[in-house]
């Protein structure tokens, strides 16, 4: 049973405060979880409670969320069975009482939800992926490694937020990491030789002053080749334009490129990129408020490219069900803090899988050393993870945890590879 619940503010990868929670059970088992934070957030995400006191932390303090955990939440969950995750999460949702977790804060609630799962795993002396996923949890995810950063994650002119590599031809997760690291270093050299900055953005990818998606894709494709891999065959390309960020007044405003595109011009542009480059997946190709655009693009390229909804679904099962019903993409991005409890995040994966959709476990641009999502990727068997570049410990911590899990599973480990991009 849960004995104590304690929260504190800690610092995230952008230097902003976030909530960390310790849950201790009666037998002494400890679960600890730190909550991530986004920059390009979806409008329908669960509410991250910030103090909004401009004299402290530039308004980003989490003292109220921490106080909610240490006060009201701790009092109400004390004595609960930590193994009953669904019961705990339902109780937290009910205690908050709002549809968006705005009263207690999704950051307060998620910290308790995840820390309790980890405490329960510790009590059973089981790793988290096994505790949540059972004995059948042995599929290591295909990583989508974000090696060029733009948009809201960097101060360069690139309109699209993320350019990623997915080592679809690797045989193991560890091999995928090695391939990614090699390509990352080739890209660094290539950017340097071309006179570009090799400083990195929020997710550890380079943030050179490129203007167009084509320039970024050309650099990444060349780096794959120069490292000795075949673009498309060994390593696929993945993009997250984060299109909601530059959709204004019904137009896609490419400020870096200096062009405004109508929704159909934007879709044409993306379809052209998908036909020209070995792109296997695009996240948020269209804005969260451009559902017509989403449906058009899905009908047009959905048979040959994974189209993953991030802002448009916000890991929210209700929004996801509606998207599945109406043909908005074919895949869901899963970010635990977009919805605020572990149970609801797992439900989103389950709903996607039941519909024959894929699900991609994901970090946020503001992260910590917490590696829970690595275990969640294996526990759900979702087969894909996006957790940043091959630099910055807030990103590599997740890859390192997955390599440990692969080692622990030994001969029973499976690596998803290219097959992860399609279900059934
Ligand atoms: P965010 O970015 O965490 O800043 O929202 C990640 C993403 O858009 O996928
Ligand atoms: Zn995204």
Tab-separated table of C-alpha atoms and ligand atoms in Angstrom:
chain	number	residue	atom	x	y	z
A	1	UNK	CA	0.000	0.000	0.000
A	2	UNK	CA	1.069	3.592	-0.597
A	3	UNK	CA	2.602	5.078	2.536
A	4	UNK	CA	4.055	8.436	1.524
A	5	UNK	CA	3.869	10.677	-1.525
A	6	UNK	CA	6.363	13.515	-1.765
A	7	UNK	CA	6.893	16.042	-4.546
A	8	UNK	CA	9.636	18.587	-5.172
A	9	UNK	CA	10.585	20.940	-7.967
A	10	UNK	CA	13.563	19.785	-10.057
A	11	UNK	CA	15.124	21.310	-13.184
A	12	UNK	CA	14.341	20.065	-16.685
A	13	UNK	CA	16.576	20.014	-19.766
A	14	UNK	CA	15.695	23.609	-20.652
A	15	UNK	CA	16.468	24.798	-17.133
A	16	UNK	CA	12.839	25.214	-16.156
A	17	UNK	CA	11.304	23.772	-13.004
A	18	UNK	CA	9.229	20.617	-13.220
A	19	UNK	CA	7.620	18.213	-10.767
A	20	UNK	CA	9.375	15.143	-9.385
A	21	UNK	CA	7.434	12.718	-7.192
A	22	UNK	CA	8.545	9.973	-4.801
A	23	UNK	CA	6.041	7.297	-3.839
A	24	UNK	CA	7.070	5.009	-0.987
A	25	UNK	CA	5.099	1.868	-0.158
A	26	UNK	CA	4.603	0.265	3.230
A	27	UNK	CA	7.312	-2.294	2.419
A	28	UNK	CA	9.783	0.533	1.708
A	29	UNK	CA	9.682	0.238	-2.106
A	30	UNK	CA	10.385	3.568	-3.797
A	31	UNK	CA	9.089	4.808	-7.139
A	32	UNK	CA	10.363	8.132	-8.468
A	33	UNK	CA	9.181	9.968	-11.585
A	34	UNK	CA	9.901	13.383	-13.097
A	35	UNK	CA	7.407	15.045	-15.417
A	36	UNK	CA	8.405	16.289	-18.899
A	37	UNK	CA	7.237	19.527	-20.541
A	38	UNK	CA	6.508	20.546	-24.144
A	39	UNK	CA	7.244	23.735	-26.097
A	40	UNK	CA	5.037	23.186	-29.142
A	41	UNK	CA	2.034	22.025	-27.168
A	42	UNK	CA	-1.308	20.961	-28.568
A	43	UNK	CA	-4.283	23.153	-27.683
A	44	UNK	CA	-6.168	20.214	-26.168
A	45	UNK	CA	-3.439	18.900	-23.897
A	46	UNK	CA	-4.103	18.319	-20.212
A	47	UNK	CA	-3.135	21.437	-18.256
A	48	UNK	CA	0.394	21.824	-16.947
A	49	UNK	CA	-0.053	23.914	-13.797
A	50	UNK	CA	2.450	26.794	-13.589
A	51	UNK	CA	2.487	29.398	-10.814
A	52	UNK	CA	2.464	32.362	-13.213
A	53	UNK	CA	4.292	34.484	-10.645
A	54	UNK	CA	6.539	36.647	-12.833
A	55	UNK	CA	8.947	37.352	-9.950
A	56	UNK	CA	9.918	33.679	-9.667
A	57	UNK	CA	11.164	31.307	-12.381
A	58	UNK	CA	9.906	33.776	-15.018
A	59	UNK	CA	6.404	32.652	-14.144
A	60	UNK	CA	7.138	28.973	-14.720
A	61	UNK	CA	7.270	27.853	-11.081
A	62	UNK	CA	5.536	24.594	-10.145
A	63	UNK	CA	5.126	25.288	-6.431
A	64	UNK	CA	1.344	25.001	-6.605
A	65	UNK	CA	1.512	21.632	-8.402
A	66	UNK	CA	4.075	20.417	-5.842
A	67	UNK	CA	1.871	21.596	-2.999
A	68	UNK	CA	-1.109	19.761	-4.481
A	69	UNK	CA	0.876	16.510	-4.465
A	70	UNK	CA	2.224	16.995	-0.948
A	71	UNK	CA	-1.181	18.032	0.370
A	72	UNK	CA	-4.447	16.962	-1.155
A	73	UNK	CA	-3.185	14.137	-3.358
A	74	UNK	CA	-0.919	12.563	-0.717
A	75	UNK	CA	-3.765	12.568	1.782
A	76	UNK	CA	-6.236	10.992	-0.603
A	77	UNK	CA	-4.028	8.210	-2.036
A	78	UNK	CA	-2.362	7.111	1.208
A	79	UNK	CA	-3.237	3.472	1.918
A	80	UNK	CA	-4.212	2.691	-1.680
A	81	UNK	CA	-2.987	-0.518	-3.319
A	82	UNK	CA	-0.124	0.579	-5.592
A	83	UNK	CA	-0.719	-2.413	-7.871
A	84	UNK	CA	-4.160	-1.073	-8.797
A	85	UNK	CA	-2.954	1.505	-11.316
A	86	UNK	CA	-6.338	1.951	-12.976
A	87	UNK	CA	-8.027	2.508	-9.634
A	88	UNK	CA	-5.390	5.029	-8.593
A	89	UNK	CA	-5.563	6.934	-11.865
A	90	UNK	CA	-9.360	7.031	-11.810
A	91	UNK	CA	-9.202	8.354	-8.235
A	92	UNK	CA	-6.740	11.079	-9.273
A	93	UNK	CA	-8.948	12.127	-12.185
A	94	UNK	CA	-11.994	12.229	-9.894
A	95	UNK	CA	-10.136	14.166	-7.193
A	96	UNK	CA	-9.122	16.787	-9.762
A	97	UNK	CA	-12.684	17.010	-11.020
A	98	UNK	CA	-11.999	18.877	-14.275
A	99	UNK	CA	-11.876	17.532	-17.847
A	100	UNK	CA	-8.372	18.900	-18.408
A	101	UNK	CA	-6.786	18.246	-14.990
A	102	UNK	CA	-6.513	21.990	-14.561
A	103	UNK	CA	-7.322	22.131	-10.860
A	104	UNK	CA	-4.530	19.958	-9.438
A	105	UNK	CA	-2.404	20.107	-12.598
A	106	UNK	CA	-1.603	17.289	-15.012
A	107	UNK	CA	2.024	17.683	-13.935
A	108	UNK	CA	1.056	16.917	-10.322
A	109	UNK	CA	-1.187	14.007	-11.296
A	110	UNK	CA	1.198	12.417	-13.802
A	111	UNK	CA	4.088	12.495	-11.357
A	112	UNK	CA	2.040	10.505	-8.838
A	113	UNK	CA	0.676	8.146	-11.492
A	114	UNK	CA	4.115	7.228	-12.885
A	115	UNK	CA	5.888	7.106	-9.521
A	116	UNK	CA	3.238	4.700	-8.209
A	117	UNK	CA	3.718	2.353	-11.186
A	118	UNK	CA	7.450	2.357	-10.544
A	119	UNK	CA	6.968	1.721	-6.820
A	120	UNK	CA	4.668	-1.218	-7.584
A	121	UNK	CA	7.259	-2.651	-9.986
A	122	UNK	CA	9.946	-2.235	-7.340
A	123	UNK	CA	7.769	-3.994	-4.762
A	124	UNK	CA	7.518	-6.996	-7.083
A	125	UNK	CA	11.229	-6.729	-7.877
A	126	UNK	CA	10.360	-6.503	-11.539
A	127	UNK	CA	11.616	-4.025	-14.119
A	128	UNK	CA	8.886	-1.555	-15.108
A	129	UNK	CA	8.504	-2.871	-18.670
A	130	UNK	CA	7.860	-6.377	-17.318
A	131	UNK	CA	5.583	-5.185	-14.513
A	132	UNK	CA	3.367	-3.326	-16.982
A	133	UNK	CA	3.799	-5.482	-20.065
A	134	UNK	CA	4.007	-8.994	-18.642
A	135	UNK	CA	6.306	-11.802	-19.733
A	136	UNK	CA	5.494	-11.153	-23.409
A	137	UNK	CA	7.053	-7.668	-23.345
A	138	UNK	CA	10.171	-8.182	-25.420
A	139	UNK	CA	9.826	-5.937	-28.491
A	140	UNK	CA	12.449	-3.168	-28.624
A	141	UNK	CA	11.212	-0.082	-30.490
A	142	UNK	CA	12.500	1.398	-33.725
A	143	UNK	CA	14.051	4.704	-32.615
A	144	UNK	CA	13.323	7.932	-34.471
A	145	UNK	CA	16.363	10.058	-33.764
A	146	UNK	CA	15.976	13.791	-34.177
A	147	UNK	CA	19.288	14.990	-35.618
A	148	UNK	CA	18.228	18.351	-37.085
A	149	UNK	CA	16.156	20.682	-34.899
A	150	UNK	CA	14.126	23.655	-36.077
A	151	UNK	CA	10.793	25.310	-35.357
A	152	UNK	CA	10.086	26.012	-31.695
A	153	UNK	CA	13.078	23.904	-30.609
A	154	UNK	CA	15.836	26.051	-32.101
A	155	UNK	CA	16.462	29.661	-33.065
A	156	UNK	CA	17.384	28.907	-36.690
A	157	UNK	CA	15.097	29.741	-39.653
A	158	UNK	CA	13.981	26.129	-40.302
A	159	UNK	CA	10.182	26.064	-40.359
A	160	UNK	CA	9.879	22.346	-39.721
A	161	UNK	CA	10.629	21.307	-36.162
A	162	UNK	CA	12.270	17.890	-36.498
A	163	UNK	CA	14.262	15.862	-39.006
A	164	UNK	CA	14.824	12.330	-37.773
A	165	UNK	CA	16.541	9.124	-38.829
A	166	UNK	CA	15.050	5.674	-38.219
A	167	UNK	CA	17.511	2.790	-38.661
A	168	UNK	CA	14.901	0.458	-40.190
A	169	UNK	CA	17.549	-2.023	-41.364
A	170	UNK	CA	19.204	-2.572	-37.971
A	171	UNK	CA	18.993	-6.054	-36.454
A	172	UNK	CA	18.987	-4.953	-32.841
A	173	UNK	CA	18.236	-1.827	-30.845
A	174	UNK	CA	21.901	-1.451	-29.903
A	175	UNK	CA	22.839	-1.596	-33.570
A	176	UNK	CA	20.251	1.084	-34.354
A	177	UNK	CA	21.868	3.325	-31.733
A	178	UNK	CA	25.320	2.715	-33.194
A	179	UNK	CA	24.088	3.554	-36.699
A	180	UNK	CA	22.388	6.686	-35.429
A	181	UNK	CA	25.477	7.811	-33.559
A	182	UNK	CA	27.698	7.260	-36.591
A	183	UNK	CA	25.372	9.259	-38.841
A	184	UNK	CA	25.076	12.008	-36.223
A	185	UNK	CA	28.866	12.430	-36.230
A	186	UNK	CA	29.093	12.385	-40.035
A	187	UNK	CA	26.405	15.054	-40.158
A	188	UNK	CA	28.339	17.164	-37.674
A	189	UNK	CA	31.418	17.013	-39.878
A	190	UNK	CA	29.390	17.785	-43.034
A	191	UNK	CA	27.723	20.804	-41.424
A	192	UNK	CA	31.062	22.074	-40.164
A	193	UNK	CA	32.645	21.658	-43.609
A	194	UNK	CA	29.775	23.606	-45.152
A	195	UNK	CA	30.381	26.460	-42.696
A	196	UNK	CA	27.323	25.821	-40.543
A	197	UNK	CA	26.971	25.946	-36.787
A	198	UNK	CA	26.990	22.582	-35.023
A	199	UNK	CA	25.308	23.898	-31.886
A	200	UNK	CA	22.329	21.769	-30.899
A	201	UNK	CA	18.668	22.503	-30.225
A	202	UNK	CA	16.335	21.438	-27.428
A	203	UNK	CA	16.282	17.773	-28.456
A	204	UNK	CA	20.023	17.483	-29.092
A	205	UNK	CA	19.908	17.660	-32.886
A	206	UNK	CA	21.950	20.199	-34.813
A	207	UNK	CA	20.331	23.571	-35.408
A	208	UNK	CA	22.093	24.963	-38.486
A	209	UNK	CA	20.798	28.107	-40.161
A	210	UNK	CA	19.132	26.252	-43.035
A	211	UNK	CA	15.963	27.674	-44.570
A	212	UNK	CA	14.186	24.835	-46.321
A	213	UNK	CA	13.183	21.273	-45.522
A	214	UNK	CA	14.963	20.177	-48.716
A	215	UNK	CA	18.287	21.557	-47.453
A	216	UNK	CA	17.909	19.676	-44.161
A	217	UNK	CA	16.815	16.456	-45.884
A	218	UNK	CA	19.742	16.716	-48.325
A	219	UNK	CA	22.235	17.065	-45.473
A	220	UNK	CA	20.719	14.126	-43.585
A	221	UNK	CA	20.514	11.891	-46.664
A	222	UNK	CA	24.125	12.686	-47.578
A	223	UNK	CA	25.257	11.916	-44.014
A	224	UNK	CA	23.511	8.523	-44.145
A	225	UNK	CA	25.265	7.703	-47.423
A	226	UNK	CA	28.676	9.016	-46.376
A	227	UNK	CA	28.495	6.864	-43.249
A	228	UNK	CA	28.054	3.819	-45.474
A	229	UNK	CA	24.315	3.203	-45.162
A	230	UNK	CA	21.618	3.149	-47.832
A	231	UNK	CA	18.953	5.808	-47.364
A	232	UNK	CA	15.574	4.088	-47.306
A	233	UNK	CA	16.939	0.557	-47.101
A	234	UNK	CA	19.040	0.860	-43.961
A	235	UNK	CA	17.840	4.174	-42.605
A	236	UNK	CA	14.479	5.857	-43.209
A	237	UNK	CA	13.775	9.554	-42.815
A	238	UNK	CA	11.115	10.924	-40.474
A	239	UNK	CA	9.859	14.504	-40.132
A	240	UNK	CA	7.795	16.377	-37.586
A	241	UNK	CA	6.949	19.726	-39.191
A	242	UNK	CA	4.790	20.467	-36.104
A	243	UNK	CA	2.455	22.184	-38.533
A	244	UNK	CA	0.101	23.662	-35.925
A	245	UNK	CA	2.958	26.008	-34.992
A	246	UNK	CA	2.927	27.859	-38.327
A	247	UNK	CA	-0.731	27.548	-39.357
A	248	UNK	CA	-2.191	31.056	-39.167
A	249	UNK	CA	-5.429	32.416	-40.593
A	250	UNK	CA	-5.976	29.334	-42.717
A	251	UNK	CA	-2.491	29.466	-44.248
A	252	UNK	CA	0.758	27.616	-43.570
A	253	UNK	CA	3.193	30.459	-42.994
A	254	UNK	CA	6.745	29.312	-43.752
A	255	UNK	CA	8.493	32.311	-42.180
A	256	UNK	CA	12.023	30.909	-42.579
A	257	UNK	CA	11.483	30.068	-46.214
A	258	UNK	CA	9.528	33.273	-46.735
A	259	UNK	CA	6.475	31.624	-48.357
A	260	UNK	CA	2.855	31.215	-47.351
A	261	UNK	CA	1.137	28.062	-48.560
A	262	UNK	CA	-2.567	27.239	-48.677
A	263	UNK	CA	-3.491	23.920	-47.033
A	264	UNK	CA	-3.479	22.183	-50.409
A	265	UNK	CA	-0.150	23.776	-51.418
A	266	UNK	CA	1.278	22.674	-48.054
A	267	UNK	CA	-0.033	19.135	-48.635
A	268	UNK	CA	1.390	19.162	-52.195
A	269	UNK	CA	4.725	20.256	-50.797
A	270	UNK	CA	4.738	17.437	-48.224
A	271	UNK	CA	3.603	14.833	-50.761
A	272	UNK	CA	6.435	16.004	-53.027
A	273	UNK	CA	8.972	15.560	-50.217
A	274	UNK	CA	7.567	12.102	-49.427
A	275	UNK	CA	7.951	11.129	-53.107
A	276	UNK	CA	11.464	12.572	-53.413
A	277	UNK	CA	13.099	11.418	-50.180
A	278	UNK	CA	12.931	8.043	-48.375
A	279	UNK	CA	10.515	9.408	-45.786
A	280	UNK	CA	8.763	6.650	-43.850
A	281	UNK	CA	6.801	8.734	-41.357
A	282	UNK	CA	5.570	12.301	-40.922
A	283	UNK	CA	4.178	13.576	-37.627
A	284	UNK	CA	1.722	16.462	-37.535
A	285	UNK	CA	1.957	17.049	-41.295
A	286	UNK	CA	-1.149	19.202	-40.991
A	287	UNK	CA	-2.262	21.530	-38.190
A	288	UNK	CA	-4.474	20.399	-35.310
A	289	UNK	CA	-7.237	22.697	-36.611
A	290	UNK	CA	-6.939	21.622	-40.250
A	291	UNK	CA	-8.800	18.316	-40.150
A	292	UNK	CA	-9.819	18.600	-43.808
A	293	UNK	CA	-6.154	18.906	-44.708
A	294	UNK	CA	-5.340	15.918	-42.512
A	295	UNK	CA	-7.988	13.769	-44.229
A	296	UNK	CA	-6.893	14.835	-47.714
A	297	UNK	CA	-3.249	14.062	-47.072
A	298	UNK	CA	-4.124	10.723	-45.426
A	299	UNK	CA	-6.154	9.690	-48.470
A	300	UNK	CA	-3.319	10.755	-50.728
A	301	UNK	CA	-0.173	9.314	-49.093
A	302	UNK	CA	-1.420	7.297	-46.104
A	303	UNK	CA	-0.862	4.021	-47.963
A	304	UNK	CA	2.866	4.641	-48.281
A	305	UNK	CA	3.762	6.832	-45.346
A	306	UNK	CA	2.983	6.678	-41.636
A	307	UNK	CA	1.126	9.854	-40.649
A	308	UNK	CA	1.309	10.345	-36.893
A	309	UNK	CA	-1.008	12.630	-34.975
A	310	UNK	CA	0.547	14.531	-32.072
A	311	UNK	CA	-1.176	17.904	-31.477
A	312	UNK	CA	-4.315	16.682	-33.224
A	313	UNK	CA	-4.931	13.868	-30.692
A	314	UNK	CA	-2.987	14.957	-27.586
A	315	UNK	CA	-2.865	11.289	-26.450
A	316	UNK	CA	-6.589	11.697	-25.772
A	317	UNK	CA	-8.593	8.556	-26.455
A	318	UNK	CA	-11.742	10.462	-27.349
A	319	UNK	CA	-9.964	12.639	-29.910
A	320	UNK	CA	-8.127	9.577	-31.227
A	321	UNK	CA	-11.324	7.555	-31.702
A	322	UNK	CA	-12.818	10.410	-33.678
A	323	UNK	CA	-9.680	10.608	-35.824
A	324	UNK	CA	-9.743	6.875	-36.491
A	325	UNK	CA	-13.403	7.098	-37.469
A	326	UNK	CA	-12.842	9.989	-39.873
A	327	UNK	CA	-9.491	9.064	-41.462
A	328	UNK	CA	-7.199	11.587	-39.770
A	329	UNK	CA	-3.786	9.928	-40.201
A	330	UNK	CA	-2.933	6.325	-39.402
A	331	UNK	CA	-0.806	6.561	-36.258
A	332	UNK	CA	-0.787	8.261	-32.850
A	333	UNK	CA	2.039	9.882	-30.926
A	334	UNK	CA	1.869	9.051	-27.213
A	335	UNK	CA	3.111	11.611	-24.698
A	336	UNK	CA	2.228	10.727	-21.123
A	337	UNK	CA	1.973	14.338	-19.964
A	338	UNK	CA	-0.441	15.316	-22.738
A	339	UNK	CA	-3.120	13.303	-20.964
A	340	UNK	CA	-1.784	13.104	-17.411
A	341	UNK	CA	-2.168	9.507	-16.223
A	342	UNK	CA	-0.446	6.269	-17.171
A	343	UNK	CA	-3.773	4.443	-17.588
A	344	UNK	CA	-5.046	6.954	-20.131
A	345	UNK	CA	-1.758	6.950	-22.069
A	346	UNK	CA	-1.819	3.145	-22.265
A	347	UNK	CA	-5.452	3.301	-23.395
A	348	UNK	CA	-4.432	5.475	-26.347
A	349	UNK	CA	-1.898	2.851	-27.462
A	350	UNK	CA	-4.485	0.123	-27.073
A	351	UNK	CA	-7.112	2.028	-29.043
A	352	UNK	CA	-4.643	2.639	-31.877
A	353	UNK	CA	-3.596	-0.997	-32.015
A	354	UNK	CA	-7.174	-2.256	-32.039
A	355	UNK	CA	-7.849	-0.052	-35.064
A	356	UNK	CA	-4.784	-1.369	-36.899
A	357	UNK	CA	-3.009	1.934	-36.296
A	358	UNK	CA	0.542	2.308	-35.047
A	359	UNK	CA	1.536	4.150	-31.862
A	360	UNK	CA	4.812	5.967	-31.209
A	361	UNK	CA	5.999	6.449	-27.613
A	362	UNK	CA	7.430	9.957	-27.239
A	363	UNK	CA	9.421	12.303	-25.041
A	364	UNK	CA	8.788	16.069	-24.783
A	365	UNK	CA	11.215	18.774	-25.825
A	366	UNK	CA	11.652	19.532	-22.112
A	367	UNK	CA	12.867	16.306	-20.514
A	368	UNK	CA	14.746	15.037	-17.473
A	369	UNK	CA	16.930	12.059	-16.664
A	370	UNK	CA	13.747	10.056	-16.091
A	371	UNK	CA	13.590	7.070	-18.477
A	372	UNK	CA	10.053	5.809	-17.888
A	373	UNK	CA	9.042	6.127	-21.556
A	374	UNK	CA	11.751	3.651	-22.582
A	375	UNK	CA	10.073	1.007	-20.428
A	376	UNK	CA	6.635	2.046	-21.661
A	377	UNK	CA	7.698	1.503	-25.268
A	378	UNK	CA	8.660	-2.094	-24.434
A	379	UNK	CA	5.708	-2.685	-22.089
A	380	UNK	CA	3.193	-1.707	-24.779
A	381	UNK	CA	5.061	-3.411	-27.605
A	382	UNK	CA	4.275	-0.339	-29.700
A	383	UNK	CA	7.489	-0.832	-31.664
A	384	UNK	CA	8.464	2.832	-32.087
A	385	UNK	CA	9.969	5.525	-29.894
A	386	UNK	CA	10.930	9.112	-30.564
A	387	UNK	CA	13.241	10.455	-27.932
A	388	UNK	CA	15.595	12.896	-29.555
A	389	UNK	CA	19.120	12.946	-30.797
A	390	UNK	CA	22.341	11.099	-30.052
A	391	UNK	CA	23.489	13.857	-27.740
A	392	UNK	CA	22.285	15.404	-24.457
A	393	UNK	CA	21.810	13.032	-21.562
A	394	UNK	CA	18.108	13.862	-21.264
A	395	UNK	CA	17.754	12.141	-24.682
A	396	UNK	CA	20.451	9.466	-24.532
A	397	UNK	CA	19.226	8.288	-21.105
A	398	UNK	CA	16.221	6.711	-22.858
A	399	UNK	CA	18.354	5.021	-25.515
A	400	UNK	CA	20.712	3.754	-22.833
A	401	UNK	CA	17.814	2.324	-20.835
A	402	UNK	CA	16.535	0.528	-23.938
A	403	UNK	CA	19.975	-0.977	-24.526
A	404	UNK	CA	19.942	-2.236	-20.922
A	405	UNK	CA	16.516	-3.763	-21.459
A	406	UNK	CA	17.662	-5.421	-24.681
A	407	UNK	CA	20.647	-6.873	-22.836
A	408	UNK	CA	18.450	-8.104	-20.001
A	409	UNK	CA	16.024	-9.794	-22.414
A	410	UNK	CA	18.956	-11.514	-24.086
A	411	UNK	CA	17.983	-14.044	-26.741
A	412	UNK	CA	14.288	-13.383	-26.227
A	413	UNK	CA	14.611	-9.720	-27.282
A	414	UNK	CA	13.092	-8.715	-30.614
A	415	UNK	CA	13.788	-5.504	-32.516
A	416	UNK	CA	10.916	-3.948	-34.410
A	417	UNK	CA	12.883	-2.470	-37.330
A	418	UNK	CA	10.950	-1.592	-40.472
A	419	UNK	CA	8.014	-3.835	-39.579
A	420	UNK	CA	7.107	-1.425	-36.755
A	421	UNK	CA	5.809	1.075	-39.293
A	422	UNK	CA	2.801	-1.044	-40.137
A	423	UNK	CA	0.412	-3.156	-38.087
A	424	UNK	CA	-1.195	-6.340	-39.313
B	1	LIG	P1	7.124	19.406	-27.687
B	1	LIG	O1	7.695	18.845	-29.062
B	1	LIG	O2	7.488	18.460	-26.617
B	1	LIG	O3	7.791	20.738	-27.609
B	1	LIG	O4	5.624	19.497	-27.877
B	1	LIG	C1	7.713	17.510	-29.431
B	1	LIG	C2	6.802	17.252	-30.600
B	1	LIG	O5	6.185	18.162	-31.174
B	1	LIG	O6	6.658	16.105	-30.963
B	2	LIG	ZN1	5.153	16.668	-32.645
